[in-house]
């Protein structure tokens, strides 16, 4: 059985009036809504934040212990990868400048 929400035209117009689309802030507005829409999918939400830089996040105090107060940007290489593919892992770490939670990926510009 399909269940539809009963949203009136008045409610739609009221919402659009209270939340107008601002073309100059399109990237911000779209990605903030995407964050909300994908919040239950942590990997997608986190990846889109890294791609777009939105929403503007504030690191939690617990982040200070591992990331010096920064939001993590990536996962370090696992020990198994370092053991089984050490030559390539070390080369990648050298190019990236580290293997920390805060080391940026090549495409991570925000």
Short mmCIF file of N, CA and C in Angstrom, two decimals:
data_model
loop_
_atom_site.label_atom_id
_atom_site.label_comp_id
_atom_site.label_asym_id
_atom_site.label_seq_id
_atom_site.Cartn_x
_atom_site.Cartn_y
_atom_site.Cartn_z
N UNK A 1 0.84 -1.16 0.00
CA UNK A 1 0.00 0.00 0.00
C UNK A 1 0.90 1.25 0.00
N UNK A 2 0.58 2.17 -0.85
CA UNK A 2 1.35 3.41 -0.95
C UNK A 2 0.72 4.47 -0.04
N UNK A 3 1.55 5.10 0.77
CA UNK A 3 1.07 6.14 1.67
C UNK A 3 1.67 7.46 1.21
N UNK A 4 0.81 8.41 0.96
CA UNK A 4 1.26 9.73 0.53
C UNK A 4 1.05 10.73 1.66
N UNK A 5 1.94 11.67 1.77
CA UNK A 5 1.79 12.71 2.78
C UNK A 5 0.78 13.74 2.28
N UNK A 6 -0.02 14.21 3.19
CA UNK A 6 -1.00 15.25 2.85
C UNK A 6 -0.36 16.61 3.09
N UNK A 7 0.26 17.15 2.06
CA UNK A 7 0.90 18.46 2.15
C UNK A 7 0.12 19.39 1.24
N UNK A 8 -0.38 20.44 1.81
CA UNK A 8 -1.21 21.36 1.04
C UNK A 8 -0.37 22.34 0.24
N UNK A 9 -0.96 22.94 -0.74
CA UNK A 9 -0.29 23.97 -1.55
C UNK A 9 0.12 25.14 -0.66
N UNK A 10 -0.69 25.46 0.31
CA UNK A 10 -0.36 26.54 1.24
C UNK A 10 0.90 26.20 2.04
N UNK A 11 1.00 24.97 2.51
CA UNK A 11 2.19 24.55 3.25
C UNK A 11 3.44 24.61 2.37
N UNK A 12 3.31 24.20 1.14
CA UNK A 12 4.44 24.26 0.20
C UNK A 12 4.87 25.70 -0.01
N UNK A 13 3.91 26.57 -0.28
CA UNK A 13 4.22 27.99 -0.51
C UNK A 13 4.82 28.64 0.72
N UNK A 14 4.30 28.30 1.90
CA UNK A 14 4.86 28.85 3.15
C UNK A 14 6.31 28.41 3.33
N UNK A 15 6.58 27.13 3.05
CA UNK A 15 7.95 26.62 3.19
C UNK A 15 8.88 27.33 2.21
N UNK A 16 8.46 27.45 0.96
CA UNK A 16 9.31 28.10 -0.05
C UNK A 16 9.52 29.58 0.26
N UNK A 17 8.54 30.22 0.84
CA UNK A 17 8.70 31.62 1.24
C UNK A 17 9.70 31.77 2.39
N UNK A 18 9.64 30.83 3.32
CA UNK A 18 10.53 30.88 4.48
C UNK A 18 11.95 30.40 4.15
N UNK A 19 12.09 29.62 3.07
CA UNK A 19 13.38 29.05 2.69
C UNK A 19 13.64 29.26 1.20
N UNK A 20 13.83 30.51 0.79
CA UNK A 20 13.99 30.79 -0.65
C UNK A 20 15.32 30.25 -1.18
N UNK A 21 15.30 29.85 -2.43
CA UNK A 21 16.53 29.41 -3.09
C UNK A 21 17.34 30.64 -3.47
N UNK A 22 18.62 30.63 -3.11
CA UNK A 22 19.52 31.75 -3.41
C UNK A 22 20.58 31.21 -4.37
N UNK A 23 20.50 31.55 -5.66
CA UNK A 23 21.42 30.99 -6.65
C UNK A 23 22.90 31.15 -6.28
N UNK A 24 23.27 32.25 -5.66
CA UNK A 24 24.68 32.49 -5.31
C UNK A 24 25.15 31.51 -4.22
N UNK A 25 24.22 30.90 -3.49
CA UNK A 25 24.56 29.94 -2.45
C UNK A 25 24.11 28.53 -2.82
N UNK A 26 23.95 28.27 -4.11
CA UNK A 26 23.40 26.98 -4.56
C UNK A 26 24.20 25.80 -4.05
N UNK A 27 25.53 25.82 -4.19
CA UNK A 27 26.36 24.70 -3.77
C UNK A 27 26.19 24.43 -2.27
N UNK A 28 26.20 25.48 -1.49
CA UNK A 28 26.02 25.34 -0.04
C UNK A 28 24.65 24.77 0.29
N UNK A 29 23.61 25.34 -0.29
CA UNK A 29 22.24 24.93 0.02
C UNK A 29 21.98 23.48 -0.40
N UNK A 30 22.43 23.12 -1.58
CA UNK A 30 22.21 21.76 -2.08
C UNK A 30 22.94 20.75 -1.21
N UNK A 31 24.20 21.03 -0.89
CA UNK A 31 24.98 20.07 -0.11
C UNK A 31 24.54 19.98 1.34
N UNK A 32 24.01 21.05 1.90
CA UNK A 32 23.46 20.96 3.25
C UNK A 32 22.22 20.06 3.26
N UNK A 33 21.38 20.17 2.23
CA UNK A 33 20.21 19.29 2.14
C UNK A 33 20.64 17.85 1.87
N UNK A 34 21.70 17.68 1.07
CA UNK A 34 22.21 16.34 0.80
C UNK A 34 22.73 15.71 2.09
N UNK A 35 23.37 16.50 2.93
CA UNK A 35 23.87 16.03 4.22
C UNK A 35 22.71 15.47 5.04
N UNK A 36 21.61 16.21 5.09
CA UNK A 36 20.44 15.77 5.85
C UNK A 36 19.86 14.50 5.23
N UNK A 37 19.73 14.47 3.91
CA UNK A 37 19.11 13.35 3.22
C UNK A 37 19.91 12.06 3.36
N UNK A 38 21.23 12.16 3.48
CA UNK A 38 22.08 10.95 3.54
C UNK A 38 22.67 10.73 4.93
N UNK A 39 22.14 11.39 5.93
CA UNK A 39 22.74 11.32 7.26
C UNK A 39 22.84 9.90 7.80
N UNK A 40 21.91 9.05 7.47
CA UNK A 40 21.96 7.67 7.93
C UNK A 40 23.00 6.82 7.22
N UNK A 41 23.57 7.33 6.15
CA UNK A 41 24.60 6.63 5.38
C UNK A 41 25.93 7.35 5.64
N UNK A 42 26.58 6.99 6.72
CA UNK A 42 27.76 7.72 7.18
C UNK A 42 28.86 7.88 6.15
N UNK A 43 29.17 6.82 5.40
CA UNK A 43 30.26 6.91 4.43
C UNK A 43 29.92 7.90 3.31
N UNK A 44 28.69 7.85 2.81
CA UNK A 44 28.29 8.78 1.75
C UNK A 44 28.25 10.21 2.26
N UNK A 45 27.69 10.40 3.46
CA UNK A 45 27.60 11.73 4.04
C UNK A 45 28.99 12.32 4.25
N UNK A 46 29.89 11.53 4.81
CA UNK A 46 31.26 11.99 5.06
C UNK A 46 31.99 12.27 3.75
N UNK A 47 31.83 11.39 2.77
CA UNK A 47 32.49 11.58 1.48
C UNK A 47 32.00 12.84 0.78
N UNK A 48 30.70 13.09 0.83
CA UNK A 48 30.19 14.29 0.18
C UNK A 48 30.67 15.55 0.90
N UNK A 49 30.77 15.49 2.23
CA UNK A 49 31.31 16.64 2.97
C UNK A 49 32.76 16.90 2.53
N UNK A 50 33.53 15.83 2.37
CA UNK A 50 34.92 16.00 1.93
C UNK A 50 34.98 16.58 0.52
N UNK A 51 34.06 16.15 -0.35
CA UNK A 51 34.05 16.66 -1.73
C UNK A 51 33.64 18.12 -1.80
N UNK A 52 32.61 18.48 -1.03
CA UNK A 52 32.01 19.80 -1.20
C UNK A 52 32.43 20.83 -0.15
N UNK A 53 32.79 20.35 1.04
CA UNK A 53 33.10 21.29 2.12
C UNK A 53 31.86 21.76 2.88
N UNK A 54 30.70 21.23 2.55
CA UNK A 54 29.44 21.61 3.21
C UNK A 54 28.79 20.38 3.82
N UNK A 55 28.17 20.57 4.96
CA UNK A 55 28.03 21.79 5.73
C UNK A 55 29.32 22.14 6.47
N UNK A 56 29.37 23.35 6.99
CA UNK A 56 30.53 23.77 7.79
C UNK A 56 30.44 23.03 9.12
N UNK A 57 31.34 22.09 9.34
CA UNK A 57 31.31 21.27 10.54
C UNK A 57 32.28 21.80 11.60
N UNK A 58 31.98 21.52 12.83
CA UNK A 58 32.84 21.89 13.96
C UNK A 58 33.31 20.58 14.60
N UNK A 59 34.62 20.40 14.76
CA UNK A 59 35.09 19.14 15.35
C UNK A 59 34.64 18.99 16.79
N UNK A 60 34.34 17.76 17.16
CA UNK A 60 33.98 17.46 18.54
C UNK A 60 35.24 17.51 19.41
N UNK A 61 35.08 17.77 20.67
CA UNK A 61 36.22 17.84 21.59
C UNK A 61 37.02 16.54 21.60
N UNK A 62 36.36 15.41 21.40
CA UNK A 62 37.05 14.13 21.41
C UNK A 62 38.07 14.03 20.27
N UNK A 63 37.87 14.83 19.22
CA UNK A 63 38.81 14.79 18.09
C UNK A 63 40.20 15.27 18.49
N UNK A 64 40.32 16.00 19.56
CA UNK A 64 41.62 16.53 19.97
C UNK A 64 42.62 15.43 20.30
N UNK A 65 42.15 14.28 20.73
CA UNK A 65 43.06 13.23 21.15
C UNK A 65 43.80 12.58 19.98
N UNK A 66 43.15 12.44 18.83
CA UNK A 66 43.77 11.77 17.69
C UNK A 66 44.09 12.70 16.52
N UNK A 67 43.42 13.84 16.47
CA UNK A 67 43.54 14.69 15.29
C UNK A 67 43.88 16.14 15.61
N UNK A 68 44.29 16.40 16.83
CA UNK A 68 44.66 17.76 17.24
C UNK A 68 43.51 18.75 17.01
N UNK A 69 42.28 18.30 17.25
CA UNK A 69 41.12 19.17 17.13
C UNK A 69 40.58 19.34 15.73
N UNK A 70 41.09 18.58 14.76
CA UNK A 70 40.58 18.66 13.39
C UNK A 70 39.63 17.51 13.12
N UNK A 71 38.75 17.69 12.15
CA UNK A 71 37.87 16.62 11.73
C UNK A 71 38.69 15.65 10.89
N UNK A 72 38.59 14.35 11.13
CA UNK A 72 39.35 13.39 10.32
C UNK A 72 39.02 13.52 8.84
N UNK A 73 40.02 13.32 7.99
CA UNK A 73 39.86 13.44 6.54
C UNK A 73 39.90 12.10 5.83
N UNK A 74 40.48 11.09 6.45
CA UNK A 74 40.64 9.79 5.80
C UNK A 74 40.97 8.75 6.85
N UNK A 75 41.00 7.49 6.43
CA UNK A 75 41.45 6.41 7.30
C UNK A 75 42.89 6.07 6.96
N UNK A 76 43.72 5.80 7.94
CA UNK A 76 45.09 5.37 7.64
C UNK A 76 45.07 4.01 6.94
N UNK A 77 46.17 3.71 6.27
CA UNK A 77 46.29 2.40 5.63
C UNK A 77 46.26 1.32 6.71
N UNK A 78 45.54 0.23 6.47
CA UNK A 78 45.52 -0.85 7.47
C UNK A 78 46.85 -1.56 7.56
N UNK A 79 47.11 -2.16 8.70
CA UNK A 79 48.36 -2.88 8.92
C UNK A 79 48.55 -3.98 7.89
N UNK A 80 47.47 -4.65 7.49
CA UNK A 80 47.58 -5.72 6.49
C UNK A 80 48.08 -5.19 5.15
N UNK A 81 47.67 -3.99 4.80
CA UNK A 81 48.13 -3.39 3.53
C UNK A 81 49.61 -3.03 3.63
N UNK A 82 50.01 -2.51 4.77
CA UNK A 82 51.41 -2.18 4.97
C UNK A 82 52.28 -3.44 4.95
N UNK A 83 51.76 -4.54 5.46
CA UNK A 83 52.50 -5.79 5.48
C UNK A 83 52.59 -6.42 4.09
N UNK A 84 51.47 -6.45 3.38
CA UNK A 84 51.41 -7.15 2.09
C UNK A 84 51.76 -6.30 0.87
N UNK A 85 51.78 -4.99 1.03
CA UNK A 85 52.02 -4.10 -0.11
C UNK A 85 52.87 -2.92 0.33
N UNK A 86 53.89 -3.21 1.10
CA UNK A 86 54.65 -2.14 1.76
C UNK A 86 55.31 -1.16 0.80
N UNK A 87 55.82 -1.63 -0.32
CA UNK A 87 56.49 -0.74 -1.27
C UNK A 87 55.53 0.33 -1.78
N UNK A 88 54.35 -0.08 -2.21
CA UNK A 88 53.39 0.88 -2.75
C UNK A 88 52.77 1.75 -1.66
N UNK A 89 52.53 1.18 -0.50
CA UNK A 89 51.98 1.97 0.60
C UNK A 89 52.98 3.05 1.01
N UNK A 90 54.22 2.70 1.16
CA UNK A 90 55.23 3.69 1.55
C UNK A 90 55.38 4.78 0.49
N UNK A 91 55.30 4.40 -0.79
CA UNK A 91 55.36 5.40 -1.87
C UNK A 91 54.17 6.35 -1.80
N UNK A 92 52.98 5.80 -1.55
CA UNK A 92 51.78 6.63 -1.44
C UNK A 92 51.86 7.56 -0.23
N UNK A 93 52.35 7.04 0.89
CA UNK A 93 52.49 7.86 2.09
C UNK A 93 53.47 9.01 1.84
N UNK A 94 54.54 8.73 1.12
CA UNK A 94 55.53 9.78 0.81
C UNK A 94 54.91 10.87 -0.05
N UNK A 95 54.11 10.48 -1.03
CA UNK A 95 53.47 11.46 -1.92
C UNK A 95 52.45 12.28 -1.15
N UNK A 96 51.68 11.64 -0.26
CA UNK A 96 50.62 12.33 0.49
C UNK A 96 51.18 13.16 1.63
N UNK A 97 52.37 12.86 2.07
CA UNK A 97 52.95 13.60 3.18
C UNK A 97 52.57 13.05 4.54
N UNK A 98 52.08 11.82 4.57
CA UNK A 98 51.75 11.21 5.86
C UNK A 98 50.66 10.17 5.72
N UNK A 99 50.40 9.49 6.83
CA UNK A 99 49.36 8.47 6.89
C UNK A 99 48.55 8.67 8.16
N UNK A 100 48.07 9.89 8.34
CA UNK A 100 47.31 10.24 9.53
C UNK A 100 45.83 10.38 9.21
N UNK A 101 45.01 10.46 10.22
CA UNK A 101 43.59 10.71 10.02
C UNK A 101 43.34 12.06 9.35
N UNK A 102 44.28 12.98 9.49
CA UNK A 102 44.11 14.32 8.94
C UNK A 102 44.85 14.54 7.62
N UNK A 103 45.54 13.53 7.11
CA UNK A 103 46.25 13.66 5.83
C UNK A 103 45.21 13.74 4.72
N UNK A 104 45.32 14.75 3.88
CA UNK A 104 44.35 14.94 2.80
C UNK A 104 44.62 14.00 1.64
N UNK A 105 43.55 13.60 0.99
CA UNK A 105 43.66 12.81 -0.24
C UNK A 105 43.96 13.77 -1.38
N UNK A 106 44.36 13.24 -2.53
CA UNK A 106 44.77 14.08 -3.66
C UNK A 106 43.63 14.99 -4.13
N UNK A 107 42.39 14.56 -3.97
CA UNK A 107 41.26 15.34 -4.46
C UNK A 107 40.61 16.19 -3.37
N UNK A 108 41.07 16.10 -2.16
CA UNK A 108 40.47 16.77 -1.01
C UNK A 108 41.03 18.19 -0.88
N UNK A 109 40.34 19.15 -1.48
CA UNK A 109 40.84 20.53 -1.52
C UNK A 109 40.20 21.42 -0.48
N UNK A 110 39.12 20.98 0.18
CA UNK A 110 38.41 21.85 1.13
C UNK A 110 38.99 21.78 2.50
#
